[in-house]
Amino acid sequence: MTFEVKPCLLKDLDTILAMENEAIASMERKDMLRHNGREMLSSCLQPPHLTLGAFSENETLTAIAVLYVPKTRTGDDLSQYLTKNKPQHAANFKLCIVRPQYRGNHLMRHLGEAIIREAKARGFDGLCSTVSPYNPASYRSLEALGFSLDSTFEHYTGNLLRRLYYLPL
């Protein structure tokens, strides 16, 4: 099966929300992926952020990945939590969601490669990402993209346990 990677638009928001709900419902542990919701996902579809989608041959949105550009070194900027690296201008590989029926097609890796290319083109010197320690498919995909584990900490509402990964660009 082949997929086209292209930017998602605001018109894709309802599909993305449904895909997020499908992904969370399919997980054994519901804390592996936090619910982002309409407001957050809507902002991810607008500049300076970029949401890329993997679309199937019949134009079905099968997966998304988000390049998130923090405004300041606040809770949104994952680089402030790094213990081993101190980039000057980092962005976040915020999110990757794959529809359950399309898992196994390496979509996180393909979208991740596109996110990395875009981050480099925008002049970022690093990318940060968090993933649940209970989600080996996701953290192995990050590692395959060249990210390395920095630390494990509690983050987000509800203090979810997260692994913090970093990729120097």
mmCIF file of C-alpha atoms in Angstrom:
data_model
loop_
_atom_site.group_PDB
_atom_site.id
_atom_site.type_symbol
_atom_site.label_atom_id
_atom_site.label_comp_id
_atom_site.label_asym_id
_atom_site.label_seq_id
_atom_site.Cartn_x
_atom_site.Cartn_y
_atom_site.Cartn_z
ATOM 1 C CA MET A 1 0.000 0.000 0.000
ATOM 2 C CA THR A 2 1.295 3.473 -0.828
ATOM 3 C CA PHE A 3 0.663 6.691 1.069
ATOM 4 C CA GLU A 4 1.007 10.343 0.162
ATOM 5 C CA VAL A 5 2.373 12.622 2.875
ATOM 6 C CA LYS A 6 0.947 16.139 2.759
ATOM 7 C CA PRO A 7 -0.113 18.895 5.157
ATOM 8 C CA CYS A 8 -3.454 18.539 6.877
ATOM 9 C CA LEU A 9 -5.881 21.446 6.815
ATOM 10 C CA LEU A 10 -8.531 22.729 9.214
ATOM 11 C CA LYS A 11 -11.113 20.822 7.151
ATOM 12 C CA ASP A 12 -9.398 17.616 8.387
ATOM 13 C CA LEU A 13 -9.959 18.433 12.084
ATOM 14 C CA ASP A 14 -13.052 16.259 12.624
ATOM 15 C CA THR A 15 -11.341 13.310 10.923
ATOM 16 C CA ILE A 16 -8.260 13.805 13.119
ATOM 17 C CA LEU A 17 -10.403 13.943 16.271
ATOM 18 C CA ALA A 18 -12.171 10.720 15.269
ATOM 19 C CA MET A 19 -8.809 9.098 14.518
ATOM 20 C CA GLU A 20 -7.490 10.142 17.951
ATOM 21 C CA ASN A 21 -10.553 8.597 19.627
ATOM 22 C CA GLU A 22 -10.127 5.375 17.612
ATOM 23 C CA ALA A 23 -6.457 5.136 18.549
ATOM 24 C CA ILE A 24 -7.076 5.688 22.262
ATOM 25 C CA ALA A 25 -9.997 3.223 22.309
ATOM 26 C CA SER A 26 -7.810 0.529 20.716
ATOM 27 C CA MET A 27 -5.036 0.767 23.323
ATOM 28 C CA GLU A 28 -4.779 -1.618 26.245
ATOM 29 C CA ARG A 29 -3.531 1.201 28.460
ATOM 30 C CA LYS A 30 -5.437 4.445 28.008
ATOM 31 C CA ASP A 31 -2.500 6.459 29.417
ATOM 32 C CA MET A 32 -0.300 5.585 26.426
ATOM 33 C CA LEU A 33 -1.752 8.490 24.421
ATOM 34 C CA ARG A 34 -3.358 11.506 26.001
ATOM 35 C CA HIS A 35 -6.489 13.034 24.543
ATOM 36 C CA ASN A 36 -5.517 16.338 22.904
ATOM 37 C CA GLY A 37 -8.966 17.554 21.942
ATOM 38 C CA ARG A 38 -10.380 20.041 19.457
ATOM 39 C CA GLU A 39 -8.649 23.198 20.701
ATOM 40 C CA MET A 40 -5.135 21.733 20.785
ATOM 41 C CA LEU A 41 -5.465 19.835 17.505
ATOM 42 C CA SER A 42 -6.957 22.897 15.817
ATOM 43 C CA SER A 43 -3.925 24.953 16.856
ATOM 44 C CA CYS A 44 -1.616 22.216 15.521
ATOM 45 C CA LEU A 45 -3.207 22.689 12.090
ATOM 46 C CA GLN A 46 -2.235 26.365 11.967
ATOM 47 C CA PRO A 47 1.135 28.101 11.511
ATOM 48 C CA PRO A 48 3.704 28.095 12.896
ATOM 49 C CA HIS A 49 2.877 24.450 13.637
ATOM 50 C CA LEU A 50 2.567 21.807 10.933
ATOM 51 C CA THR A 51 0.424 18.693 10.906
ATOM 52 C CA LEU A 52 1.348 16.193 8.226
ATOM 53 C CA GLY A 53 -0.975 13.429 7.182
ATOM 54 C CA ALA A 54 -0.426 10.109 5.458
ATOM 55 C CA PHE A 55 -3.251 9.686 2.960
ATOM 56 C CA SER A 56 -4.054 6.351 1.312
ATOM 57 C CA GLU A 57 -4.680 5.921 -2.396
ATOM 58 C CA ASN A 58 -8.394 6.603 -1.826
ATOM 59 C CA GLU A 59 -7.560 9.833 0.105
ATOM 60 C CA THR A 60 -8.294 8.320 3.524
ATOM 61 C CA LEU A 61 -6.332 10.017 6.289
ATOM 62 C CA THR A 62 -4.489 7.107 7.893
ATOM 63 C CA ALA A 63 -2.026 8.849 10.240
ATOM 64 C CA ILE A 64 -0.839 12.265 11.377
ATOM 65 C CA ALA A 65 2.314 13.721 12.888
ATOM 66 C CA VAL A 66 2.732 17.203 14.343
ATOM 67 C CA LEU A 67 5.692 19.568 14.301
ATOM 68 C CA TYR A 68 4.913 21.875 17.216
ATOM 69 C CA VAL A 69 6.728 25.185 17.588
ATOM 70 C CA PRO A 70 6.698 26.373 21.220
ATOM 71 C CA LYS A 71 6.227 30.130 21.665
ATOM 72 C CA THR A 72 8.482 30.415 24.702
ATOM 73 C CA ARG A 73 10.321 28.154 27.102
ATOM 74 C CA THR A 74 7.149 27.244 28.958
ATOM 75 C CA GLY A 75 5.458 23.896 29.551
ATOM 76 C CA ASP A 76 4.990 23.608 25.770
ATOM 77 C CA ASP A 77 8.752 23.604 25.180
ATOM 78 C CA LEU A 78 9.955 20.093 25.929
ATOM 79 C CA SER A 79 13.598 21.173 25.589
ATOM 80 C CA GLN A 80 13.404 22.812 29.030
ATOM 81 C CA TYR A 81 13.123 19.330 30.555
ATOM 82 C CA LEU A 82 16.194 17.912 28.822
ATOM 83 C CA THR A 83 18.896 16.763 31.217
ATOM 84 C CA LYS A 84 21.647 15.873 28.738
ATOM 85 C CA ASN A 85 21.254 18.340 25.869
ATOM 86 C CA LYS A 86 20.617 22.077 25.734
ATOM 87 C CA PRO A 87 19.549 23.133 22.245
ATOM 88 C CA GLN A 88 19.129 26.836 21.505
ATOM 89 C CA HIS A 89 16.116 26.525 19.204
ATOM 90 C CA ALA A 90 14.210 23.250 19.487
ATOM 91 C CA ALA A 91 10.765 22.203 18.306
ATOM 92 C CA ASN A 92 8.587 19.312 19.396
ATOM 93 C CA PHE A 93 7.658 16.208 17.453
ATOM 94 C CA LYS A 94 4.439 16.555 19.400
ATOM 95 C CA LEU A 95 2.223 13.783 18.275
ATOM 96 C CA CYS A 96 1.843 10.867 15.940
ATOM 97 C CA ILE A 97 -1.444 9.010 15.633
ATOM 98 C CA VAL A 98 -1.953 6.031 13.338
ATOM 99 C CA ARG A 99 -5.392 4.572 12.700
ATOM 100 C CA PRO A 100 -5.414 1.084 14.236
ATOM 101 C CA GLN A 101 -6.132 -0.676 10.924
ATOM 102 C CA TYR A 102 -3.052 0.971 9.328
ATOM 103 C CA ARG A 103 -0.530 0.099 12.037
ATOM 104 C CA GLY A 104 2.423 -1.908 10.803
ATOM 105 C CA ASN A 105 2.952 0.219 7.682
ATOM 106 C CA HIS A 106 5.794 2.247 9.276
ATOM 107 C CA LEU A 107 3.704 5.409 9.013
ATOM 108 C CA MET A 108 5.179 6.951 12.171
ATOM 109 C CA ARG A 109 8.636 6.519 10.699
ATOM 110 C CA HIS A 110 7.670 7.974 7.301
ATOM 111 C CA LEU A 111 5.884 10.939 8.869
ATOM 112 C CA GLY A 112 8.733 11.375 11.361
ATOM 113 C CA GLU A 113 11.257 11.606 8.529
ATOM 114 C CA ALA A 114 9.133 14.344 6.937
ATOM 115 C CA ILE A 115 8.846 16.191 10.274
ATOM 116 C CA ILE A 116 12.641 16.023 10.708
ATOM 117 C CA ARG A 117 13.212 17.414 7.185
ATOM 118 C CA GLU A 118 10.796 20.272 7.893
ATOM 119 C CA ALA A 119 12.383 21.064 11.277
ATOM 120 C CA LYS A 120 15.828 21.220 9.643
ATOM 121 C CA ALA A 121 14.498 23.435 6.837
ATOM 122 C CA ARG A 122 13.081 25.815 9.458
ATOM 123 C CA GLY A 123 16.457 26.075 11.189
ATOM 124 C CA PHE A 124 15.730 24.198 14.409
ATOM 125 C CA ASP A 125 18.768 22.674 16.113
ATOM 126 C CA GLY A 126 16.860 19.881 17.846
ATOM 127 C CA LEU A 127 13.595 18.000 18.163
ATOM 128 C CA CYS A 128 12.057 16.750 21.394
ATOM 129 C CA SER A 129 9.322 14.196 21.838
ATOM 130 C CA THR A 130 7.635 12.389 24.678
ATOM 131 C CA VAL A 131 6.165 8.917 24.600
ATOM 132 C CA SER A 132 4.631 6.593 27.135
ATOM 133 C CA PRO A 133 7.084 4.040 28.537
ATOM 134 C CA TYR A 134 4.287 1.517 27.957
ATOM 135 C CA ASN A 135 4.218 2.144 24.201
ATOM 136 C CA PRO A 136 7.185 0.250 22.725
ATOM 137 C CA ALA A 137 5.974 0.670 19.127
ATOM 138 C CA SER A 138 6.213 4.448 19.457
ATOM 139 C CA TYR A 139 9.501 4.666 21.318
ATOM 140 C CA ARG A 140 11.119 2.143 18.975
ATOM 141 C CA SER A 141 9.964 4.258 16.031
ATOM 142 C CA LEU A 142 11.539 7.347 17.611
ATOM 143 C CA GLU A 143 14.765 5.427 18.185
ATOM 144 C CA ALA A 144 14.738 4.238 14.547
ATOM 145 C CA LEU A 145 14.490 7.914 13.535
ATOM 146 C CA GLY A 146 17.662 8.654 15.530
ATOM 147 C CA PHE A 147 16.118 10.044 18.729
ATOM 148 C CA SER A 148 17.811 9.065 21.981
ATOM 149 C CA LEU A 149 16.295 8.747 25.431
ATOM 150 C CA ASP A 150 17.095 11.698 27.668
ATOM 151 C CA SER A 151 15.015 10.969 30.774
ATOM 152 C CA THR A 152 11.720 9.693 32.149
ATOM 153 C CA PHE A 153 9.452 12.054 34.058
ATOM 154 C CA GLU A 154 5.842 12.871 34.924
ATOM 155 C CA HIS A 155 4.236 15.385 32.580
ATOM 156 C CA TYR A 156 0.908 16.722 31.314
ATOM 157 C CA THR A 157 -2.394 16.850 33.154
ATOM 158 C CA GLY A 158 -2.663 13.872 35.467
ATOM 159 C CA ASN A 159 1.129 13.542 35.694
ATOM 160 C CA LEU A 160 1.462 10.881 33.036
ATOM 161 C CA LEU A 161 4.757 9.009 33.048
ATOM 162 C CA ARG A 162 6.605 9.950 29.841
ATOM 163 C CA ARG A 163 9.944 9.187 28.233
ATOM 164 C CA LEU A 164 11.621 12.295 26.862
ATOM 165 C CA TYR A 165 13.519 11.781 23.612
ATOM 166 C CA TYR A 166 15.844 14.166 21.796
ATOM 167 C CA LEU A 167 17.255 14.387 18.280
ATOM 168 C CA PRO A 168 19.982 16.939 17.510
ATOM 169 C CA LEU A 169 19.558 18.422 14.026
#
